[in-house]
């Protein structure tokens, strides 16, 4: 079962599963509040909310669900600061109810979509999984709360979990059929590409006075298909070893906002006007993952390890789905 399988990372994981397991063995549950029905390229789609017991009973009754990948959550950091209760209700409430139904039906494994936001302002770079978790926004705090809940559900009910702490998910499916579509869009790469395309006049760069080589924030971008593959590897490991775990997922390389804009200029051949604005509240200067643990245990080998490849796929999707000016 893929919960939240109509969202950005969920839909790419469904796409990655297709061809690896029979279509009939994939169940997608999504309330389509932020997900897109047309992004679900296969499997059996159930439209409903994970907090709705009647809905969950139907999904679990009609399918023999052995394992779950859970993406269902709100994920706008800014919004999580103005509407924290909405974030707790959905992000904690949905997974809580999911675990309740897993326990009842005997489903034994879950891969959970966590985030680098659990670390907050890091004390060291690259960030290890053992680094202190001190979230600076309520989005990260809800994800950390679920990580805690998973630990105790394992102790009491033997439900094994893998929490995957994503750094900056980016890029789009190679086919160009699915990609990153948020409304409103707040993420850097789609915003830069919308500017390249003339849908936006200019890109606002949030601060150039950070303690980084060019003054702009540094992030670790990982391709969404590589993220998807890591979820499948995590399931496989849990099946083989019956062990829970927590992993960072990034590429272990940092790129500044300026560097991202320049790579986008190279790939698109467009000018991309920018303006320097004030810092965005709560943005750490540098977030780069240590990926050693995931590489060792999950055999992570990025297919799209370079920023150029990541941007190429994002631009391909953009050109495929939006009206691109010439
Ligand atoms: N940025 C700009 N201008 C924009 C948008 C973003 O300069 O218009 C900058 C941000 O300040 C940041 C970088 O580009 O330095 C990346 O910003 P994103 O919003 O794309 O991503 P974040 O690093 O803020 O957030 C990501 C995920 C979150 C997750 C967080 C973990 O999207 O879900 O990493 O810290 F919580």
mmCIF file of C-alpha atoms and ligand atoms in Angstrom:
data_model
loop_
_atom_site.group_PDB
_atom_site.id
_atom_site.type_symbol
_atom_site.label_atom_id
_atom_site.label_comp_id
_atom_site.label_asym_id
_atom_site.label_seq_id
_atom_site.Cartn_x
_atom_site.Cartn_y
_atom_site.Cartn_z
ATOM 1 C CA UNK A 1 0.000 0.000 0.000
ATOM 2 C CA UNK A 2 1.312 3.397 -0.969
ATOM 3 C CA UNK A 3 -0.302 6.038 1.241
ATOM 4 C CA UNK A 4 -0.073 9.446 -0.407
ATOM 5 C CA UNK A 5 0.828 7.776 -3.707
ATOM 6 C CA UNK A 6 -0.645 10.588 -5.799
ATOM 7 C CA UNK A 7 1.842 13.144 -4.449
ATOM 8 C CA UNK A 8 5.243 14.096 -5.801
ATOM 9 C CA UNK A 9 7.486 11.441 -4.245
ATOM 10 C CA UNK A 10 4.656 8.905 -3.837
ATOM 11 C CA UNK A 11 3.754 8.917 -7.533
ATOM 12 C CA UNK A 12 7.397 8.422 -8.521
ATOM 13 C CA UNK A 13 7.587 5.476 -6.116
ATOM 14 C CA UNK A 14 4.487 3.917 -7.692
ATOM 15 C CA UNK A 15 6.156 4.402 -11.103
ATOM 16 C CA UNK A 16 9.335 2.740 -9.826
ATOM 17 C CA UNK A 17 7.369 -0.220 -8.389
ATOM 18 C CA UNK A 18 5.530 -0.850 -11.661
ATOM 19 C CA UNK A 19 7.466 -3.403 -13.614
ATOM 20 C CA UNK A 20 9.018 -4.726 -10.395
ATOM 21 C CA UNK A 21 5.799 -6.079 -8.885
ATOM 22 C CA UNK A 22 2.530 -6.957 -10.625
ATOM 23 C CA UNK A 23 0.218 -3.969 -11.049
ATOM 24 C CA UNK A 24 -2.508 -5.804 -9.093
ATOM 25 C CA UNK A 25 -0.298 -5.942 -6.001
ATOM 26 C CA UNK A 26 -0.047 -2.165 -5.636
ATOM 27 C CA UNK A 27 -2.723 -0.282 -3.707
ATOM 28 C CA UNK A 28 -2.608 3.517 -3.606
ATOM 29 C CA UNK A 29 -4.545 5.452 -0.950
ATOM 30 C CA UNK A 30 -4.726 9.227 -1.321
ATOM 31 C CA UNK A 31 -7.310 11.880 -0.457
ATOM 32 C CA UNK A 32 -6.158 13.934 -3.490
ATOM 33 C CA UNK A 33 -6.038 17.074 -1.372
ATOM 34 C CA UNK A 34 -2.553 17.868 -2.618
ATOM 35 C CA UNK A 35 -2.004 14.804 -4.833
ATOM 36 C CA UNK A 36 -2.976 14.401 -8.479
ATOM 37 C CA UNK A 37 -5.022 11.439 -9.729
ATOM 38 C CA UNK A 38 -3.338 11.526 -13.140
ATOM 39 C CA UNK A 39 0.094 11.165 -11.478
ATOM 40 C CA UNK A 40 -0.791 7.623 -10.361
ATOM 41 C CA UNK A 41 0.535 5.611 -13.292
ATOM 42 C CA UNK A 42 -0.630 2.200 -12.040
ATOM 43 C CA UNK A 43 -1.972 0.129 -9.156
ATOM 44 C CA UNK A 44 -5.436 0.355 -7.643
ATOM 45 C CA UNK A 45 -6.316 3.852 -6.448
ATOM 46 C CA UNK A 46 -8.534 4.372 -3.392
ATOM 47 C CA UNK A 47 -9.553 7.975 -2.815
ATOM 48 C CA UNK A 48 -10.061 8.752 0.860
ATOM 49 C CA UNK A 49 -8.480 9.989 4.049
ATOM 50 C CA UNK A 50 -6.219 7.849 6.221
ATOM 51 C CA UNK A 51 -7.983 9.256 9.285
ATOM 52 C CA UNK A 52 -11.327 7.899 8.104
ATOM 53 C CA UNK A 53 -11.863 4.511 9.793
ATOM 54 C CA UNK A 54 -14.540 3.351 7.388
ATOM 55 C CA UNK A 55 -12.275 4.113 4.436
ATOM 56 C CA UNK A 56 -9.314 2.367 6.031
ATOM 57 C CA UNK A 57 -11.390 -0.698 6.936
ATOM 58 C CA UNK A 58 -12.454 -1.005 3.309
ATOM 59 C CA UNK A 59 -8.906 -0.691 1.952
ATOM 60 C CA UNK A 60 -7.562 -3.276 4.415
ATOM 61 C CA UNK A 61 -10.548 -5.614 3.951
ATOM 62 C CA UNK A 62 -10.384 -5.606 0.157
ATOM 63 C CA UNK A 63 -6.623 -6.090 -0.012
ATOM 64 C CA UNK A 64 -4.157 -8.309 1.740
ATOM 65 C CA UNK A 65 -1.780 -5.526 2.738
ATOM 66 C CA UNK A 66 1.591 -6.791 3.909
ATOM 67 C CA UNK A 67 3.612 -3.602 3.825
ATOM 68 C CA UNK A 68 3.078 0.122 3.579
ATOM 69 C CA UNK A 69 5.032 3.090 2.256
ATOM 70 C CA UNK A 70 3.652 6.228 3.866
ATOM 71 C CA UNK A 71 4.001 9.602 2.105
ATOM 72 C CA UNK A 72 0.693 11.112 3.183
ATOM 73 C CA UNK A 73 1.404 14.481 4.821
ATOM 74 C CA UNK A 74 1.363 18.231 4.476
ATOM 75 C CA UNK A 75 4.861 19.460 3.691
ATOM 76 C CA UNK A 76 4.968 23.248 3.471
ATOM 77 C CA UNK A 77 7.405 24.452 6.107
ATOM 78 C CA UNK A 78 6.074 28.046 6.055
ATOM 79 C CA UNK A 79 2.456 26.977 6.395
ATOM 80 C CA UNK A 80 3.387 24.634 9.243
ATOM 81 C CA UNK A 81 4.447 27.691 11.256
ATOM 82 C CA UNK A 82 1.116 29.482 10.891
ATOM 83 C CA UNK A 83 -1.103 26.371 11.082
ATOM 84 C CA UNK A 84 0.728 23.905 13.379
ATOM 85 C CA UNK A 85 -2.462 22.186 14.578
ATOM 86 C CA UNK A 86 -3.461 21.434 10.979
ATOM 87 C CA UNK A 87 -0.020 19.826 10.540
ATOM 88 C CA UNK A 88 -0.258 17.761 13.732
ATOM 89 C CA UNK A 89 -3.814 16.645 12.930
ATOM 90 C CA UNK A 90 -2.882 15.423 9.465
ATOM 91 C CA UNK A 91 0.771 14.400 9.698
ATOM 92 C CA UNK A 92 0.528 12.668 13.065
ATOM 93 C CA UNK A 93 -3.173 11.746 12.922
ATOM 94 C CA UNK A 94 -3.012 10.019 9.539
ATOM 95 C CA UNK A 95 -0.012 7.831 10.380
ATOM 96 C CA UNK A 96 -1.436 7.069 13.811
ATOM 97 C CA UNK A 97 -4.619 5.721 12.221
ATOM 98 C CA UNK A 98 -2.632 3.890 9.563
ATOM 99 C CA UNK A 99 -0.583 2.117 12.259
ATOM 100 C CA UNK A 100 -3.768 1.229 14.124
ATOM 101 C CA UNK A 101 -5.138 -0.496 11.019
ATOM 102 C CA UNK A 102 -1.788 -2.134 10.265
ATOM 103 C CA UNK A 103 -1.711 -3.565 13.768
ATOM 104 C CA UNK A 104 -5.285 -4.813 13.475
ATOM 105 C CA UNK A 105 -4.706 -6.501 10.111
ATOM 106 C CA UNK A 106 -1.231 -7.861 10.844
ATOM 107 C CA UNK A 107 0.701 -5.723 8.299
ATOM 108 C CA UNK A 108 4.260 -5.832 9.554
ATOM 109 C CA UNK A 109 6.420 -3.301 7.693
ATOM 110 C CA UNK A 110 6.284 0.426 6.998
ATOM 111 C CA UNK A 111 8.604 2.848 5.215
ATOM 112 C CA UNK A 112 8.013 6.357 6.479
ATOM 113 C CA UNK A 113 8.655 9.584 4.646
ATOM 114 C CA UNK A 114 10.657 11.714 7.088
ATOM 115 C CA UNK A 115 12.728 14.817 6.491
ATOM 116 C CA UNK A 116 16.014 16.602 7.122
ATOM 117 C CA UNK A 117 13.846 19.183 8.907
ATOM 118 C CA UNK A 118 13.970 16.895 11.990
ATOM 119 C CA UNK A 119 17.558 18.101 12.576
ATOM 120 C CA UNK A 120 16.797 21.827 12.631
ATOM 121 C CA UNK A 121 19.923 24.010 12.575
ATOM 122 C CA UNK A 122 22.703 21.396 12.367
ATOM 123 C CA UNK A 123 25.734 21.487 14.631
ATOM 124 C CA UNK A 124 27.938 19.721 12.081
ATOM 125 C CA UNK A 125 28.050 19.027 8.351
ATOM 126 C CA UNK A 126 27.590 16.511 6.810
ATOM 127 C CA UNK A 127 24.686 15.557 9.069
ATOM 128 C CA UNK A 128 24.748 12.056 10.552
ATOM 129 C CA UNK A 129 21.604 10.150 11.548
ATOM 130 C CA UNK A 130 22.901 10.301 15.133
ATOM 131 C CA UNK A 131 23.008 14.135 15.083
ATOM 132 C CA UNK A 132 20.680 15.873 17.563
ATOM 133 C CA UNK A 133 17.108 16.323 16.375
ATOM 134 C CA UNK A 134 15.928 19.819 17.265
ATOM 135 C CA UNK A 135 13.358 20.866 14.646
ATOM 136 C CA UNK A 136 12.937 24.585 14.057
ATOM 137 C CA UNK A 137 9.508 24.286 12.424
ATOM 138 C CA UNK A 138 6.346 22.385 13.240
ATOM 139 C CA UNK A 139 6.528 20.383 9.984
ATOM 140 C CA UNK A 140 9.818 18.814 11.140
ATOM 141 C CA UNK A 141 8.429 18.336 14.636
ATOM 142 C CA UNK A 142 5.396 16.384 13.320
ATOM 143 C CA UNK A 143 7.715 14.085 11.374
ATOM 144 C CA UNK A 144 9.879 13.552 14.468
ATOM 145 C CA UNK A 145 6.724 12.789 16.491
ATOM 146 C CA UNK A 146 5.805 10.063 13.998
ATOM 147 C CA UNK A 147 9.340 8.645 14.135
ATOM 148 C CA UNK A 148 8.842 8.309 17.911
ATOM 149 C CA UNK A 149 5.448 6.663 17.435
ATOM 150 C CA UNK A 150 6.962 4.168 14.999
ATOM 151 C CA UNK A 151 9.597 3.192 17.540
ATOM 152 C CA UNK A 152 6.992 2.343 20.160
ATOM 153 C CA UNK A 153 4.715 0.560 17.669
ATOM 154 C CA UNK A 154 7.716 -1.653 16.869
ATOM 155 C CA UNK A 155 8.397 -2.363 20.560
ATOM 156 C CA UNK A 156 4.759 -3.186 21.337
ATOM 157 C CA UNK A 157 3.454 -4.658 18.091
ATOM 158 C CA UNK A 158 6.548 -5.746 16.177
ATOM 159 C CA UNK A 159 5.761 -3.452 13.229
ATOM 160 C CA UNK A 160 9.163 -2.854 11.616
ATOM 161 C CA UNK A 161 9.817 0.597 10.201
ATOM 162 C CA UNK A 162 12.342 2.473 8.127
ATOM 163 C CA UNK A 163 12.303 6.267 8.475
ATOM 164 C CA UNK A 164 13.855 7.983 5.483
ATOM 165 C CA UNK A 165 14.979 11.527 6.158
ATOM 166 C CA UNK A 166 14.983 13.237 2.776
ATOM 167 C CA UNK A 167 17.127 16.233 2.053
ATOM 168 C CA UNK A 168 15.971 18.236 -1.006
ATOM 169 C CA UNK A 169 13.882 16.092 -3.335
ATOM 170 C CA UNK A 170 14.098 17.360 -6.908
ATOM 171 C CA UNK A 171 13.797 16.388 -10.567
ATOM 172 C CA UNK A 172 11.123 14.472 -12.437
ATOM 173 C CA UNK A 173 10.454 11.072 -13.958
ATOM 174 C CA UNK A 174 12.575 10.292 -17.014
ATOM 175 C CA UNK A 175 9.438 9.792 -19.102
ATOM 176 C CA UNK A 176 8.453 13.432 -18.536
ATOM 177 C CA UNK A 177 4.966 12.233 -17.551
ATOM 178 C CA UNK A 178 5.155 13.066 -13.850
ATOM 179 C CA UNK A 179 7.128 15.616 -11.855
ATOM 180 C CA UNK A 180 6.933 18.250 -9.143
ATOM 181 C CA UNK A 181 3.622 20.119 -9.077
ATOM 182 C CA UNK A 182 2.794 21.983 -5.879
ATOM 183 C CA UNK A 183 0.219 24.672 -5.468
ATOM 184 C CA UNK A 184 1.474 27.100 -4.302
ATOM 185 C CA UNK A 185 4.991 26.227 -5.469
ATOM 186 C CA UNK A 186 7.645 27.109 -2.896
ATOM 187 C CA UNK A 187 10.573 24.914 -3.957
ATOM 188 C CA UNK A 188 13.645 26.331 -5.581
ATOM 189 C CA UNK A 189 14.125 24.288 -8.774
ATOM 190 C CA UNK A 190 10.518 24.485 -10.083
ATOM 191 C CA UNK A 191 10.498 28.216 -9.314
ATOM 192 C CA UNK A 192 13.761 28.743 -11.207
ATOM 193 C CA UNK A 193 12.389 26.796 -14.185
ATOM 194 C CA UNK A 194 9.129 28.761 -14.146
ATOM 195 C CA UNK A 195 11.287 31.893 -14.326
ATOM 196 C CA UNK A 196 13.298 30.394 -17.192
ATOM 197 C CA UNK A 197 10.009 29.833 -18.956
ATOM 198 C CA UNK A 198 8.712 33.347 -18.449
ATOM 199 C CA UNK A 199 5.910 32.257 -16.088
ATOM 200 C CA UNK A 200 7.623 34.378 -13.443
ATOM 201 C CA UNK A 201 9.411 37.638 -13.990
ATOM 202 C CA UNK A 202 12.350 36.866 -11.721
ATOM 203 C CA UNK A 203 13.549 34.522 -9.029
ATOM 204 C CA UNK A 204 13.831 35.897 -5.511
ATOM 205 C CA UNK A 205 17.011 34.692 -3.819
ATOM 206 C CA UNK A 206 16.368 34.527 -0.104
ATOM 207 C CA UNK A 207 19.569 36.008 1.314
ATOM 208 C CA UNK A 208 23.182 36.322 0.083
ATOM 209 C CA UNK A 209 24.747 37.022 3.456
ATOM 210 C CA UNK A 210 24.972 33.454 4.774
ATOM 211 C CA UNK A 211 28.350 32.044 5.894
ATOM 212 C CA UNK A 212 28.744 30.051 2.647
ATOM 213 C CA UNK A 213 31.240 30.545 -0.232
ATOM 214 C CA UNK A 214 28.864 32.756 -2.305
ATOM 215 C CA UNK A 215 26.586 33.854 0.554
ATOM 216 C CA UNK A 216 23.526 31.886 -0.590
ATOM 217 C CA UNK A 217 22.132 28.798 1.175
ATOM 218 C CA UNK A 218 23.574 25.377 0.412
ATOM 219 C CA UNK A 219 21.357 22.296 0.033
ATOM 220 C CA UNK A 220 21.775 18.631 -0.902
ATOM 221 C CA UNK A 221 19.529 17.824 -3.884
ATOM 222 C CA UNK A 222 18.509 14.220 -4.548
ATOM 223 C CA UNK A 223 16.571 12.986 -7.568
ATOM 224 C CA UNK A 224 13.036 11.830 -6.846
ATOM 225 C CA UNK A 225 13.573 8.525 -8.704
ATOM 226 C CA UNK A 226 16.625 7.812 -6.552
ATOM 227 C CA UNK A 227 14.472 8.519 -3.496
ATOM 228 C CA UNK A 228 11.813 6.150 -4.837
ATOM 229 C CA UNK A 229 14.407 3.396 -5.338
ATOM 230 C CA UNK A 230 15.570 3.830 -1.730
ATOM 231 C CA UNK A 231 12.035 3.118 -0.464
ATOM 232 C CA UNK A 232 11.948 -0.149 -2.355
ATOM 233 C CA UNK A 233 15.426 -1.058 -1.079
ATOM 234 C CA UNK A 234 14.252 -0.305 2.482
ATOM 235 C CA UNK A 235 11.312 -2.711 2.120
ATOM 236 C CA UNK A 236 13.617 -5.401 0.786
ATOM 237 C CA UNK A 237 15.997 -4.979 3.702
ATOM 238 C CA UNK A 238 13.180 -5.179 6.243
ATOM 239 C CA UNK A 239 11.889 -8.364 4.602
ATOM 240 C CA UNK A 240 15.368 -9.923 4.754
ATOM 241 C CA UNK A 241 16.450 -8.782 8.192
ATOM 242 C CA UNK A 242 13.306 -7.896 10.150
ATOM 243 C CA UNK A 243 15.036 -4.772 11.462
ATOM 244 C CA UNK A 244 13.943 -1.152 11.854
ATOM 245 C CA UNK A 245 16.174 1.794 10.955
ATOM 246 C CA UNK A 246 16.595 5.488 10.211
ATOM 247 C CA UNK A 247 18.450 6.803 7.143
ATOM 248 C CA UNK A 248 19.381 10.098 5.556
ATOM 249 C CA UNK A 249 18.707 10.320 1.840
ATOM 250 C CA UNK A 250 20.716 12.872 -0.084
ATOM 251 C CA UNK A 251 23.683 12.855 -2.458
ATOM 252 C CA UNK A 252 26.156 14.100 0.137
ATOM 253 C CA UNK A 253 27.005 17.153 -2.021
ATOM 254 C CA UNK A 254 25.929 20.707 -1.359
ATOM 255 C CA UNK A 255 24.931 23.304 -3.986
ATOM 256 C CA UNK A 256 24.228 26.952 -3.298
ATOM 257 C CA UNK A 257 21.137 28.742 -4.611
ATOM 258 C CA UNK A 258 23.420 30.655 -7.044
ATOM 259 C CA UNK A 259 24.915 27.400 -8.296
ATOM 260 C CA UNK A 260 21.442 25.925 -8.836
ATOM 261 C CA UNK A 261 20.393 28.992 -10.844
ATOM 262 C CA UNK A 262 23.542 28.757 -12.974
ATOM 263 C CA UNK A 263 23.007 25.062 -13.723
ATOM 264 C CA UNK A 264 19.410 25.896 -14.703
ATOM 265 C CA UNK A 265 20.701 28.642 -17.037
ATOM 266 C CA UNK A 266 23.057 26.119 -18.688
ATOM 267 C CA UNK A 267 20.400 23.430 -19.120
ATOM 268 C CA UNK A 268 17.593 25.702 -20.336
ATOM 269 C CA UNK A 269 19.689 28.186 -22.292
ATOM 270 C CA UNK A 270 17.540 30.943 -20.756
ATOM 271 C CA UNK A 271 18.628 34.050 -18.937
ATOM 272 C CA UNK A 272 16.720 33.651 -15.614
ATOM 273 C CA UNK A 273 16.637 37.069 -13.923
ATOM 274 C CA UNK A 274 17.152 37.060 -10.160
ATOM 275 C CA UNK A 275 16.888 39.545 -7.313
ATOM 276 C CA UNK A 276 18.343 39.334 -3.847
ATOM 277 C CA UNK A 277 15.725 39.486 -1.086
ATOM 278 C CA UNK A 278 15.931 39.157 2.662
ATOM 279 C CA UNK A 279 16.458 35.786 4.320
ATOM 280 C CA UNK A 280 13.487 33.439 4.607
ATOM 281 C CA UNK A 281 12.762 32.782 8.266
ATOM 282 C CA UNK A 282 14.002 29.424 9.524
ATOM 283 C CA UNK A 283 16.342 28.606 6.607
ATOM 284 C CA UNK A 284 19.569 26.972 7.866
ATOM 285 C CA UNK A 285 22.696 28.100 5.950
ATOM 286 C CA UNK A 286 23.894 24.612 5.004
ATOM 287 C CA UNK A 287 22.088 21.239 4.946
ATOM 288 C CA UNK A 288 24.148 18.380 3.555
ATOM 289 C CA UNK A 289 23.584 14.711 4.355
ATOM 290 C CA UNK A 290 26.009 12.056 5.346
ATOM 291 C CA UNK A 291 24.743 9.218 3.126
ATOM 292 C CA UNK A 292 27.183 6.554 4.304
ATOM 293 C CA UNK A 293 24.599 4.595 6.261
ATOM 294 C CA UNK A 294 22.092 4.469 3.376
ATOM 295 C CA UNK A 295 24.845 3.571 0.911
ATOM 296 C CA UNK A 296 26.024 0.746 3.150
ATOM 297 C CA UNK A 297 22.675 -0.728 4.193
ATOM 298 C CA UNK A 298 20.360 0.147 1.322
ATOM 299 C CA UNK A 299 22.950 -0.063 -1.458
ATOM 300 C CA UNK A 300 22.102 3.456 -2.613
ATOM 301 C CA UNK A 301 23.664 4.177 -5.983
ATOM 302 C CA UNK A 302 22.181 7.350 -7.420
ATOM 303 C CA UNK A 303 21.189 7.122 -11.089
ATOM 304 C CA UNK A 304 20.867 10.904 -11.195
ATOM 305 C CA UNK A 305 23.792 11.872 -8.971
ATOM 306 C CA UNK A 306 24.625 15.192 -10.662
ATOM 307 C CA UNK A 307 22.671 18.418 -10.347
ATOM 308 C CA UNK A 308 22.741 18.738 -14.163
ATOM 309 C CA UNK A 309 20.883 15.432 -14.560
ATOM 310 C CA UNK A 310 18.373 16.406 -11.886
ATOM 311 C CA UNK A 311 17.647 19.750 -13.565
ATOM 312 C CA UNK A 312 17.518 18.140 -17.038
ATOM 313 C CA UNK A 313 14.680 15.827 -15.964
ATOM 314 C CA UNK A 314 12.829 18.666 -14.196
ATOM 315 C CA UNK A 315 13.086 20.859 -17.323
ATOM 316 C CA UNK A 316 11.972 17.975 -19.556
ATOM 317 C CA UNK A 317 8.839 17.586 -17.407
ATOM 318 C CA UNK A 318 8.284 21.313 -17.404
ATOM 319 C CA UNK A 319 8.523 21.501 -21.201
ATOM 320 C CA UNK A 320 6.235 18.473 -21.533
ATOM 321 C CA UNK A 321 3.497 19.734 -19.279
ATOM 322 C CA UNK A 322 3.570 23.527 -19.301
ATOM 323 C CA UNK A 323 3.279 25.887 -22.154
ATOM 324 C CA UNK A 324 6.900 26.824 -22.682
ATOM 325 C CA UNK A 325 7.652 30.160 -24.272
ATOM 326 C CA UNK A 326 10.276 30.260 -27.021
HETATM 327 N N1 LIG B 1 14.993 29.607 -2.150
HETATM 328 C C1 LIG B 1 15.164 30.855 -2.723
HETATM 329 N N2 LIG B 1 14.150 31.393 -3.437
HETATM 330 C C2 LIG B 1 12.955 30.765 -3.616
HETATM 331 C C3 LIG B 1 12.779 29.476 -3.027
HETATM 332 C C4 LIG B 1 13.827 28.934 -2.301
HETATM 333 O O1 LIG B 1 16.223 31.483 -2.590
HETATM 334 O O2 LIG B 1 12.066 31.349 -4.270
HETATM 335 C C5 LIG B 1 16.100 29.019 -1.394
HETATM 336 C C6 LIG B 1 15.749 28.723 0.047
HETATM 337 O O3 LIG B 1 15.989 29.839 0.846
HETATM 338 C C7 LIG B 1 16.663 27.545 0.347
HETATM 339 C C8 LIG B 1 16.832 26.830 -1.000
HETATM 340 O O4 LIG B 1 16.408 27.782 -1.979
HETATM 341 O O5 LIG B 1 17.908 28.004 0.738
HETATM 342 C C9 LIG B 1 15.984 25.600 -1.117
HETATM 343 O O6 LIG B 1 14.642 25.942 -0.757
HETATM 344 P P1 LIG B 1 13.411 24.925 -0.927
HETATM 345 O O7 LIG B 1 12.202 25.657 -0.448
HETATM 346 O O8 LIG B 1 13.404 24.372 -2.298
HETATM 347 O O9 LIG B 1 13.764 23.741 0.056
HETATM 348 P P2 LIG B 1 14.100 23.779 1.613
HETATM 349 O O10 LIG B 1 15.557 23.471 1.733
HETATM 350 O O11 LIG B 1 13.613 24.976 2.293
HETATM 351 O O12 LIG B 1 13.138 22.628 2.116
HETATM 352 C C10 LIG B 1 13.364 21.277 1.856
HETATM 353 C C11 LIG B 1 12.070 20.534 1.734
HETATM 354 C C12 LIG B 1 11.298 20.574 3.012
HETATM 355 C C13 LIG B 1 12.163 20.084 4.138
HETATM 356 C C14 LIG B 1 13.451 20.853 4.174
HETATM 357 C C15 LIG B 1 14.392 20.269 5.178
HETATM 358 O O13 LIG B 1 11.301 21.080 0.695
HETATM 359 O O14 LIG B 1 10.158 19.747 2.908
HETATM 360 O O15 LIG B 1 14.100 20.773 2.914
HETATM 361 O O16 LIG B 1 15.123 21.290 5.721
HETATM 362 F F1 LIG B 1 11.537 20.259 5.323
#
